[in-house]
């Protein structure tokens, strides 16, 4: 990382960034007290692997989980290996969810994804503590003084939403990183892997001319599980007091499940078919593991045969191309294992260009999977004719996101983001007998407490898809709640929905219904309204009722969704921060 002047906000403060990847993880930290930004274990990778005993306790984790002899010990003692657990946290509304679920290693019985995340966070926290205590003068005292108020940055794929952030927060609390208080929550920050990768790339490989004359750049973070695609351009406006470059997101970010583990999954399917009748079928796990560690990493040409060395010179089976402990594959077959990932990256970059608010020509490939020459060469070759310049920073391995997350915290370069979906709320609207859409839904009408005939389930858009949103921009919509008694107005609870389909202006729940999914619930305490109930009292055909006109205000431009509830008392606007409730059981709930 580049040297920086001591940051004004770092007054005896420790900030730690955790990037929990599908296959490898990274840690970065910075503190004014330590006068440096450091990376745990330099540029090394921390394997995202745990072993659990039959009692549910962690037996080995991280580097120790792949140490010599651990595989045999795990078999002897009946330990359960857990890897790729990050993908169990994915949004369940992903279109490829069904196929992914069948391919993922299951979690151990009795363990939740939050529990596994928590156990791994404890390990990363221990690594950070050990490193600081052992490598800095007075390290033990420094840790004791700084750790109780340390702030943490957690990175996650572009496709993760509020529900996933909330579960990661629960894991951080369980791991002991922060207490379950508002002050504790305020010490935890989130950043998308795409945005973290931009911050990293700004310091490690973006061409000097890539941002000139309004040209943007696409960051492709090709990791173990996901491929995250994000497009940015340098802003023409610099906020007052800002000393760093300011960027804006210029297209909806994308997240695809085509990381490097899926190359290995394709290889497993191929090899299981090849060895179905072979004496070596029981060695399938070993063969795939050897492919993953060597053959996949070295693959550069589909014209050359590829070898998986898994056994001894006594292991031979000519009919399956196994000789002297090596299984021979054609280069064309291995190339097919990579093809879905390559096609995904190429199509995603083209899609970004189609949706972008500004032009771009540079594509930066980062992440662990970016170290594959076959992936890089093919992406560059296929995008070249479209006018794209595909590059990868010199240090493109797994530390990009952890270091970039720290830069995100310090430099905060991105001030404008783009909405991925259309967000809104289902409401009831006045029935118009001359409106054909209303007539179609005459069976779904009712008479309100005020005596007005309404039609149900109109989708009121708060934020349209592909809208550029600044961090301070408020998006709001006026609604009202009518109840028979004031007591039923003392708590407002409304749902926010997102539309993930292709309709430019979705209007009704019953049109493309399967693409409406619940995002969250917004709750606000209005118990004080009892004392001023007369302000909201109305008369209807069936007697008195109470009506509250409110405005639902959402801030989408931050890394986390924020909500504010607004209403009027005696003609004056009142505001209250609203509680956002993410229920994991609601994730993926359709309208």
XYZ file of N, CA, C and O in Angstrom, residues 317-474:
632
model
N -3.466 -47.925 -15.257
C -4.721 -48.381 -15.841
C -4.826 -47.742 -17.240
O -5.432 -46.673 -17.407
N -4.235 -48.363 -18.234
C -4.157 -47.768 -19.577
C -5.500 -47.352 -20.147
O -5.598 -46.346 -20.842
N -6.566 -48.136 -19.862
C -7.870 -47.809 -20.457
C -8.439 -46.475 -19.973
O -9.331 -45.899 -20.625
N -7.966 -45.958 -18.824
C -8.406 -44.640 -18.353
C -7.244 -43.629 -18.379
O -7.313 -42.593 -17.726
N -6.206 -43.945 -19.140
C -5.042 -43.057 -19.305
C -4.307 -42.792 -17.999
O -3.789 -41.691 -17.775
N -4.283 -43.798 -17.114
C -3.512 -43.676 -15.881
C -2.237 -44.499 -16.029
O -2.274 -45.710 -16.231
N -1.100 -43.811 -15.951
C 0.201 -44.474 -16.063
C 1.143 -43.887 -15.021
O 1.256 -42.673 -14.896
N 1.796 -44.788 -14.271
C 2.783 -44.382 -13.270
C 2.235 -43.327 -12.304
O 2.915 -42.366 -11.938
N 0.964 -43.515 -11.893
C 0.368 -42.617 -10.907
C -0.083 -41.277 -11.454
O -0.400 -40.374 -10.674
N -0.150 -41.134 -12.774
C -0.596 -39.895 -13.396
C -1.784 -40.159 -14.315
O -1.765 -41.123 -15.087
N -2.801 -39.314 -14.233
C -3.950 -39.423 -15.123
C -3.797 -38.373 -16.222
O -3.635 -37.180 -15.937
N -3.856 -38.826 -17.453
C -3.663 -37.929 -18.600
C -5.009 -37.460 -19.135
O -5.922 -38.257 -19.348
N -5.137 -36.139 -19.324
C -6.328 -35.538 -19.916
C -5.938 -34.729 -21.139
O -4.823 -34.200 -21.220
N -6.839 -34.633 -22.099
C -6.561 -33.774 -23.246
C -6.717 -32.318 -22.834
O -7.531 -31.981 -21.964
N -5.951 -31.452 -23.465
C -6.057 -30.026 -23.170
C -7.437 -29.477 -23.486
O -7.934 -28.582 -22.789
N -8.065 -30.046 -24.541
C -9.410 -29.570 -24.899
C -10.422 -29.857 -23.794
O -11.314 -29.044 -23.525
N -10.282 -31.018 -23.152
C -11.207 -31.342 -22.059
C -11.016 -30.385 -20.879
O -11.991 -29.896 -20.300
N -9.762 -30.104 -20.527
C -9.500 -29.191 -19.418
C -10.010 -27.786 -19.755
O -10.561 -27.091 -18.896
N -9.851 -27.383 -21.000
C -10.331 -26.063 -21.414
C -11.831 -25.925 -21.175
O -12.327 -24.842 -20.837
N -12.559 -27.031 -21.361
C -14.005 -26.983 -21.158
C -14.382 -26.760 -19.695
O -15.446 -26.224 -19.401
N -13.505 -27.164 -18.775
C -13.783 -26.909 -17.360
C -13.800 -25.399 -17.076
O -14.539 -24.926 -16.209
N -12.965 -24.651 -17.799
C -12.850 -23.205 -17.618
C -13.894 -22.416 -18.399
O -14.153 -21.253 -18.096
N -14.465 -23.042 -19.436
C -15.264 -22.285 -20.403
C -16.429 -21.510 -19.788
O -16.652 -20.339 -20.137
N -17.223 -22.084 -18.860
C -18.325 -21.296 -18.288
C -17.853 -20.023 -17.596
O -18.518 -18.983 -17.681
N -16.712 -20.082 -16.925
C -16.190 -18.901 -16.228
C -15.717 -17.848 -17.221
O -15.971 -16.647 -17.048
N -15.016 -18.283 -18.259
C -14.529 -17.340 -19.276
C -15.697 -16.663 -19.975
O -15.731 -15.434 -20.137
N -16.693 -17.458 -20.378
C -17.874 -16.910 -21.045
C -18.606 -15.924 -20.139
O -19.083 -14.876 -20.587
N -18.688 -16.254 -18.855
C -19.353 -15.380 -17.885
C -18.677 -14.017 -17.821
O -19.350 -12.976 -17.875
N -17.355 -13.997 -17.707
C -16.624 -12.728 -17.601
C -16.822 -11.892 -18.862
O -17.121 -10.683 -18.798
N -16.675 -12.523 -20.018
C -16.792 -11.799 -21.292
C -18.195 -11.206 -21.448
O -18.353 -10.022 -21.778
N -19.212 -12.008 -21.189
C -20.584 -11.515 -21.333
C -20.911 -10.428 -20.310
O -21.629 -9.473 -20.605
N -20.377 -10.578 -19.091
C -20.653 -9.593 -18.040
C -20.028 -8.247 -18.379
O -20.646 -7.187 -18.154
N -18.819 -8.240 -18.910
C -18.166 -6.979 -19.292
C -18.959 -6.299 -20.408
O -19.180 -5.076 -20.387
N -19.412 -7.082 -21.371
C -20.218 -6.507 -22.454
C -21.541 -5.951 -21.917
O -22.019 -4.909 -22.385
N -22.118 -6.635 -20.941
C -23.358 -6.169 -20.330
C -23.128 -4.848 -19.577
O -23.978 -3.944 -19.601
N -21.972 -4.735 -18.924
C -21.643 -3.499 -18.222
C -21.560 -2.326 -19.209
O -22.045 -1.233 -18.931
N -20.936 -2.570 -20.348
C -20.832 -1.505 -21.354
C -22.222 -1.073 -21.820
O -22.496 0.113 -21.999
N -23.099 -2.055 -22.003
C -24.451 -1.758 -22.478
C -25.230 -0.896 -21.481
O -26.002 -0.007 -21.863
N -25.038 -1.128 -20.170
C -25.807 -0.440 -19.141
C -25.118 0.775 -18.543
O -25.724 1.506 -17.767
N -23.847 0.993 -18.898
C -23.051 2.024 -18.224
C -23.523 3.433 -18.570
O -23.948 3.710 -19.694
N -23.419 4.322 -17.586
C -23.767 5.730 -17.774
C -22.642 6.503 -18.455
O -22.854 7.620 -18.925
N -21.443 5.915 -18.487
C -20.289 6.536 -19.142
C -19.517 5.444 -19.869
O -19.608 4.269 -19.518
N -18.715 5.815 -20.886
C -17.943 4.804 -21.622
C -16.750 4.296 -20.817
O -16.281 4.960 -19.888
N -16.262 3.124 -21.165
C -15.032 2.601 -20.570
C -14.364 1.664 -21.565
O -15.014 1.084 -22.433
N -13.064 1.531 -21.447
C -12.325 0.632 -22.347
C -11.349 -0.261 -21.602
O -10.880 -1.247 -22.147
N -11.044 0.072 -20.347
C -10.087 -0.726 -19.578
C -10.813 -1.730 -18.681
O -11.803 -1.394 -18.029
N -10.319 -2.956 -18.665
C -10.842 -4.020 -17.817
C -9.700 -4.525 -16.948
O -8.663 -4.951 -17.466
N -9.863 -4.437 -15.626
C -8.813 -4.865 -14.694
C -9.241 -6.173 -14.044
O -10.300 -6.248 -13.410
N -8.414 -7.203 -14.198
C -8.700 -8.534 -13.668
C -7.892 -8.746 -12.394
O -6.657 -8.706 -12.415
N -8.591 -8.918 -11.259
C -7.929 -9.137 -9.975
C -8.538 -10.369 -9.307
O -9.462 -10.988 -9.817
N -8.019 -10.714 -8.131
C -8.529 -11.870 -7.400
C -7.678 -13.095 -7.635
O -6.876 -13.168 -8.572
N -7.872 -14.109 -6.790
C -7.068 -15.322 -6.881
C -7.176 -16.031 -8.222
O -6.189 -16.537 -8.761
N -8.381 -16.081 -8.789
C -8.603 -16.755 -10.068
C -7.906 -16.013 -11.213
O -7.617 -16.589 -12.260
N -7.623 -14.716 -11.007
C -6.949 -13.925 -12.035
C -5.536 -14.420 -12.299
O -4.944 -14.120 -13.341
N -4.988 -15.205 -11.368
C -3.636 -15.737 -11.579
C -3.608 -16.824 -12.645
O -2.535 -17.231 -13.099
N -4.779 -17.302 -13.072
C -4.844 -18.297 -14.146
C -4.533 -17.630 -15.487
O -5.279 -16.780 -15.964
N -3.437 -18.027 -16.098
C -3.079 -17.473 -17.405
C -4.119 -17.842 -18.459
O -4.365 -17.072 -19.392
N -4.720 -19.015 -18.315
C -5.714 -19.442 -19.307
C -6.954 -18.527 -19.237
O -7.482 -18.107 -20.268
N -7.382 -18.215 -18.041
C -8.505 -17.294 -17.889
C -8.146 -15.926 -18.447
O -8.893 -15.355 -19.267
N -7.005 -15.394 -18.053
C -6.602 -14.052 -18.470
C -6.423 -13.964 -19.984
O -6.945 -13.047 -20.634
N -5.711 -14.916 -20.558
C -5.435 -14.874 -22.002
C -6.718 -14.960 -22.818
O -6.871 -14.263 -23.831
N -7.648 -15.815 -22.394
C -8.885 -15.980 -23.146
C -9.803 -14.765 -23.024
O -10.431 -14.350 -24.006
N -9.882 -14.207 -21.830
C -10.702 -13.004 -21.647
C -10.137 -11.861 -22.486
O -10.870 -11.137 -23.175
N -8.822 -11.699 -22.449
C -8.184 -10.620 -23.221
C -8.377 -10.828 -24.720
O -8.690 -9.875 -25.458
N -8.241 -12.071 -25.172
C -8.377 -12.367 -26.601
C -9.800 -12.114 -27.101
O -10.011 -11.586 -28.196
N -10.793 -12.467 -26.293
C -12.186 -12.335 -26.744
C -12.714 -10.909 -26.625
O -13.600 -10.503 -27.376
N -12.194 -10.151 -25.651
C -12.671 -8.779 -25.486
C -11.874 -7.776 -26.315
O -12.340 -6.661 -26.560
N -10.690 -8.177 -26.761
C -9.844 -7.279 -27.553
C -10.532 -6.697 -28.780
O -10.492 -5.478 -28.999
N -11.200 -7.547 -29.599
C -11.871 -7.013 -30.794
C -12.975 -6.001 -30.482
O -13.371 -5.225 -31.348
N -13.490 -6.011 -29.237
C -14.521 -5.046 -28.842
C -13.928 -3.717 -28.386
O -14.654 -2.807 -27.966
N -12.601 -3.609 -28.438
C -11.952 -2.363 -28.039
C -11.576 -2.290 -26.571
O -11.221 -1.221 -26.075
N -11.618 -3.427 -25.867
C -11.262 -3.433 -24.447
C -9.778 -3.732 -24.266
O -9.206 -4.587 -24.954
N -9.178 -3.044 -23.311
C -7.798 -3.315 -22.917
C -7.837 -4.045 -21.580
O -8.155 -3.456 -20.548
N -7.545 -5.350 -21.585
C -7.629 -6.170 -20.371
C -6.256 -6.257 -19.718
O -5.281 -6.671 -20.352
N -6.170 -5.870 -18.461
C -4.903 -5.898 -17.729
C -5.124 -6.570 -16.384
O -6.254 -6.748 -15.933
N -4.038 -6.987 -15.761
C -4.111 -7.459 -14.376
C -2.921 -6.893 -13.623
O -1.797 -6.899 -14.126
N -3.156 -6.347 -12.425
C -2.059 -5.772 -11.643
C -0.986 -6.813 -11.376
O -1.243 -8.023 -11.364
N 0.208 -6.317 -11.151
C 1.330 -7.232 -10.919
C 1.083 -8.113 -9.705
O 1.368 -9.293 -9.709
N 0.517 -7.519 -8.662
C 0.175 -8.291 -7.463
C -1.328 -8.523 -7.466
O -2.083 -7.785 -6.857
N -1.744 -9.559 -8.181
C -3.181 -9.741 -8.416
C -3.776 -10.857 -7.572
O -4.901 -11.261 -7.788
N -3.016 -11.363 -6.605
C -3.503 -12.535 -5.876
C -4.504 -12.152 -4.791
O -5.137 -11.114 -4.837
N -4.620 -13.003 -3.784
C -5.777 -12.958 -2.889
C -5.818 -11.799 -1.902
O -6.801 -11.635 -1.207
N -4.766 -11.001 -1.806
C -4.796 -9.906 -0.838
C -5.475 -8.647 -1.377
O -5.612 -7.657 -0.665
N -5.882 -8.648 -2.639
C -6.448 -7.431 -3.233
C -7.639 -6.919 -2.445
O -7.752 -5.718 -2.175
N -8.560 -7.801 -2.065
C -9.788 -7.350 -1.414
C -9.508 -6.885 0.016
O -10.037 -5.850 0.458
N -8.683 -7.606 0.767
C -8.384 -7.189 2.153
C -7.690 -5.832 2.166
O -8.050 -4.938 2.938
N -6.688 -5.643 1.300
C -5.996 -4.358 1.248
C -6.919 -3.267 0.713
O -6.900 -2.128 1.190
N -7.726 -3.623 -0.292
C -8.657 -2.647 -0.852
C -9.725 -2.239 0.143
O -10.179 -1.084 0.150
N -10.144 -3.163 1.010
C -11.124 -2.834 2.043
C -10.563 -1.793 3.002
O -11.275 -0.883 3.441
N -9.280 -1.914 3.313
C -8.660 -0.919 4.178
C -8.580 0.435 3.478
O -8.843 1.486 4.080
N -8.254 0.431 2.188
C -8.216 1.682 1.430
C -9.609 2.304 1.352
O -9.752 3.531 1.382
N -10.624 1.463 1.237
C -12.009 1.948 1.238
C -12.291 2.729 2.519
O -12.894 3.799 2.498
N -11.838 2.207 3.640
C -12.079 2.847 4.932
C -11.351 4.189 5.010
O -11.905 5.182 5.495
N -10.120 4.219 4.505
C -9.290 5.420 4.651
C -9.617 6.472 3.589
O -9.850 7.643 3.889
N -9.627 6.046 2.321
C -9.743 6.999 1.216
C -11.177 7.267 0.790
O -11.482 8.338 0.279
N -12.045 6.253 0.944
C -13.467 6.439 0.653
C -13.662 7.101 -0.709
O -14.268 8.163 -0.838
N -13.148 6.450 -1.752
C -13.130 7.057 -3.087
C -14.495 7.062 -3.771
O -14.797 7.963 -4.541
N -15.307 6.031 -3.538
C -16.572 5.902 -4.268
C -17.674 6.623 -3.502
O -17.988 6.277 -2.365
N -18.282 7.630 -4.142
C -19.318 8.424 -3.487
C -20.684 8.248 -4.156
O -21.683 8.761 -3.665
N -20.718 7.570 -5.301
C -21.976 7.360 -6.017
C -22.056 5.909 -6.449
O -21.087 5.363 -6.986
N -23.206 5.264 -6.199
C -23.390 3.872 -6.573
C -24.632 3.733 -7.451
O -25.423 4.665 -7.561
N -24.786 2.571 -8.074
C -25.886 2.345 -9.019
C -26.802 1.242 -8.484
O -26.326 0.193 -8.042
N -28.098 1.487 -8.535
C -29.064 0.501 -8.025
C -29.101 -0.733 -8.921
O -29.178 -0.636 -10.144
N -29.062 -1.906 -8.278
C -29.063 -3.173 -9.028
C -30.456 -3.582 -9.460
O -30.626 -4.281 -10.457
N -31.463 -3.189 -8.672
C -32.836 -3.607 -8.937
C -33.772 -2.409 -8.779
O -33.333 -1.301 -8.448
N -35.054 -2.651 -9.001
C -36.080 -1.642 -8.739
C -36.661 -1.918 -7.362
O -37.078 -3.043 -7.066
N -36.681 -0.892 -6.520
C -37.123 -1.050 -5.135
C -38.415 -0.279 -4.907
O -38.617 0.803 -5.453
N -39.290 -0.824 -4.088
C -40.551 -0.141 -3.807
C -41.368 -0.855 -2.762
O -40.879 -1.731 -2.036
N -42.632 -0.511 -2.701
C -43.547 -1.053 -1.703
C -44.896 -1.313 -2.367
O -45.342 -0.541 -3.214
N -45.520 -2.412 -1.999
C -46.870 -2.681 -2.495
C -47.849 -1.818 -1.712
O -47.779 -1.736 -0.482
N -48.757 -1.169 -2.437
C -49.726 -0.293 -1.787
C -51.082 -0.436 -2.469
O -51.224 -1.127 -3.480
N -52.050 0.216 -1.890
C -53.406 0.215 -2.443
C -53.675 1.590 -3.036
O -53.355 2.611 -2.420
N -54.249 1.620 -4.210
C -54.466 2.893 -4.889
C -55.948 3.066 -5.229
O -56.684 2.075 -5.374
N -56.380 4.323 -5.350
C -57.783 4.619 -5.631
C -58.225 3.976 -6.945
O -57.554 4.104 -7.965
N -59.331 3.272 -6.887
C -59.847 2.576 -8.078
C -60.378 3.586 -9.093
O -61.164 4.476 -8.760
N -59.886 3.448 -10.324
C -60.319 4.304 -11.423
C -61.090 3.441 -12.424
O -60.488 2.612 -13.122
N -62.394 3.598 -12.524
C -63.196 2.741 -13.416
C -62.851 2.916 -14.895
O -63.194 2.066 -15.715
N -62.168 4.000 -15.229
C -61.793 4.237 -16.622
C -60.400 3.703 -16.957
O -59.952 3.809 -18.093
N -59.725 3.156 -15.962
C -58.379 2.614 -16.160
C -58.490 1.114 -16.437
O -58.984 0.349 -15.602
N -58.000 0.695 -17.615
C -58.131 -0.705 -18.014
C -57.406 -1.636 -17.050
O -57.881 -2.755 -16.775
N -56.252 -1.191 -16.519
C -55.506 -2.024 -15.573
C -56.297 -2.202 -14.287
O -56.278 -3.281 -13.677
N -57.001 -1.172 -13.874
C -57.834 -1.266 -12.667
C -59.036 -2.174 -12.920
O -59.404 -2.983 -12.054
N -59.638 -2.059 -14.091
C -60.793 -2.899 -14.414
C -60.426 -4.370 -14.425
O -61.214 -5.229 -14.018
N -59.205 -4.672 -14.867
C -58.747 -6.070 -14.873
C -58.668 -6.637 -13.462
O -58.687 -7.849 -13.284
N -58.518 -5.746 -12.511
C -58.325 -6.192 -11.125
C -59.509 -5.805 -10.239
O -59.359 -5.633 -9.031
N -60.683 -5.670 -10.829
C -61.861 -5.279 -10.072
C -62.183 -6.286 -8.979
O -62.756 -5.952 -7.935
N -61.753 -7.558 -9.203
C -61.968 -8.595 -8.188
C -61.089 -8.372 -6.956
O -61.306 -8.973 -5.906
N -60.066 -7.489 -7.087
C -59.122 -7.263 -5.998
C -59.298 -5.859 -5.409
O -58.339 -5.210 -5.022
N -60.550 -5.415 -5.360
C -60.834 -4.092 -4.795
C -61.499 -4.231 -3.425
O -61.991 -5.306 -3.060
N -61.525 -3.135 -2.691
C -62.175 -3.113 -1.381
C -62.531 -1.663 -1.066
O -62.032 -0.722 -1.701
N -63.354 -1.460 -0.080
C -63.728 -0.123 0.373
C -62.970 0.172 1.671
O -63.049 -0.589 2.638
N -62.229 1.257 1.663
C -61.385 1.607 2.807
C -62.217 2.197 3.937
O -63.417 2.465 3.787
N -61.561 2.457 5.083
C -62.245 3.053 6.232
C -62.795 4.440 5.899
O -63.756 4.906 6.517
N -62.196 5.105 4.916
C -62.669 6.440 4.531
C -63.848 6.370 3.567
O -64.442 7.395 3.239
N -64.171 5.157 3.096
C -65.256 4.987 2.155
C -64.814 4.980 0.705
O -65.634 4.868 -0.213
N -63.502 5.076 0.483
C -62.968 5.099 -0.884
C -62.745 3.691 -1.403
O -62.268 2.828 -0.670
N -63.082 3.467 -2.685
C -62.845 2.173 -3.301
C -61.408 2.121 -3.806
O -60.976 2.986 -4.571
N -60.670 1.130 -3.358
C -59.259 0.995 -3.707
C -58.994 -0.334 -4.404
O -59.728 -1.308 -4.198
N -57.912 -0.386 -5.175
C -57.446 -1.629 -5.768
C -56.114 -1.986 -5.115
O -55.259 -1.124 -4.892
N -55.956 -3.242 -4.789
C -54.785 -3.699 -4.034
C -53.580 -3.975 -4.945
O -53.705 -4.162 -6.140
N -52.409 -4.028 -4.266
C -51.168 -4.583 -4.829
C -50.626 -3.835 -6.033
O -50.096 -4.413 -6.976
N -50.717 -2.501 -5.969
C -50.002 -1.654 -6.922
C -48.572 -1.482 -6.421
O -48.359 -1.249 -5.231
N -47.597 -1.627 -7.310
C -46.193 -1.509 -6.891
C -45.759 -0.052 -7.014
O -45.659 0.496 -8.116
N -45.517 0.578 -5.876
C -45.075 1.976 -5.840
C -43.554 2.010 -5.824
O -42.922 1.571 -4.850
N -42.960 2.497 -6.893
C -41.502 2.496 -7.039
C -40.883 3.627 -6.224
O -41.287 4.793 -6.342
N -39.912 3.266 -5.395
C -39.148 4.254 -4.635
C -37.836 4.562 -5.347
O -37.412 5.715 -5.424
N -37.186 3.531 -5.891
C -35.925 3.713 -6.617
C -35.901 2.792 -7.829
O -35.929 1.578 -7.693
N -35.829 3.341 -9.048
C -35.756 2.503 -10.245
C -34.378 1.849 -10.406
O -33.370 2.344 -9.882
N -34.346 0.770 -11.135
C -33.093 0.073 -11.433
C -32.175 0.954 -12.275
O -32.617 1.790 -13.054
N -30.859 0.738 -12.095
C -29.820 1.422 -12.871
C -29.882 2.936 -12.692
O -29.684 3.698 -13.638
N -30.148 3.362 -11.450
C -30.143 4.787 -11.117
C -28.881 5.108 -10.326
O -28.554 4.408 -9.369
N -28.149 6.145 -10.723
C -26.986 6.556 -9.959
C -27.438 7.261 -8.684
O -28.272 8.167 -8.720
N -26.875 6.834 -7.568
C -27.327 7.290 -6.253
C -26.133 7.801 -5.457
O -25.187 7.055 -5.209
N -26.177 9.055 -5.051
C -25.114 9.566 -4.182
C -25.367 9.102 -2.754
O -26.472 8.685 -2.398
N -24.337 9.201 -1.925
C -24.447 8.691 -0.557
C -25.470 9.452 0.279
O -26.041 8.906 1.219
N -25.697 10.712 -0.055
C -26.616 11.528 0.744
C -27.992 11.676 0.099
O -28.885 12.279 0.685
N -28.176 11.121 -1.097
C -29.439 11.274 -1.819
C -30.541 10.456 -1.151
O -30.389 9.263 -0.900
N -31.655 11.123 -0.856
C -32.795 10.441 -0.248
C -33.817 10.076 -1.324
O -34.115 10.888 -2.207
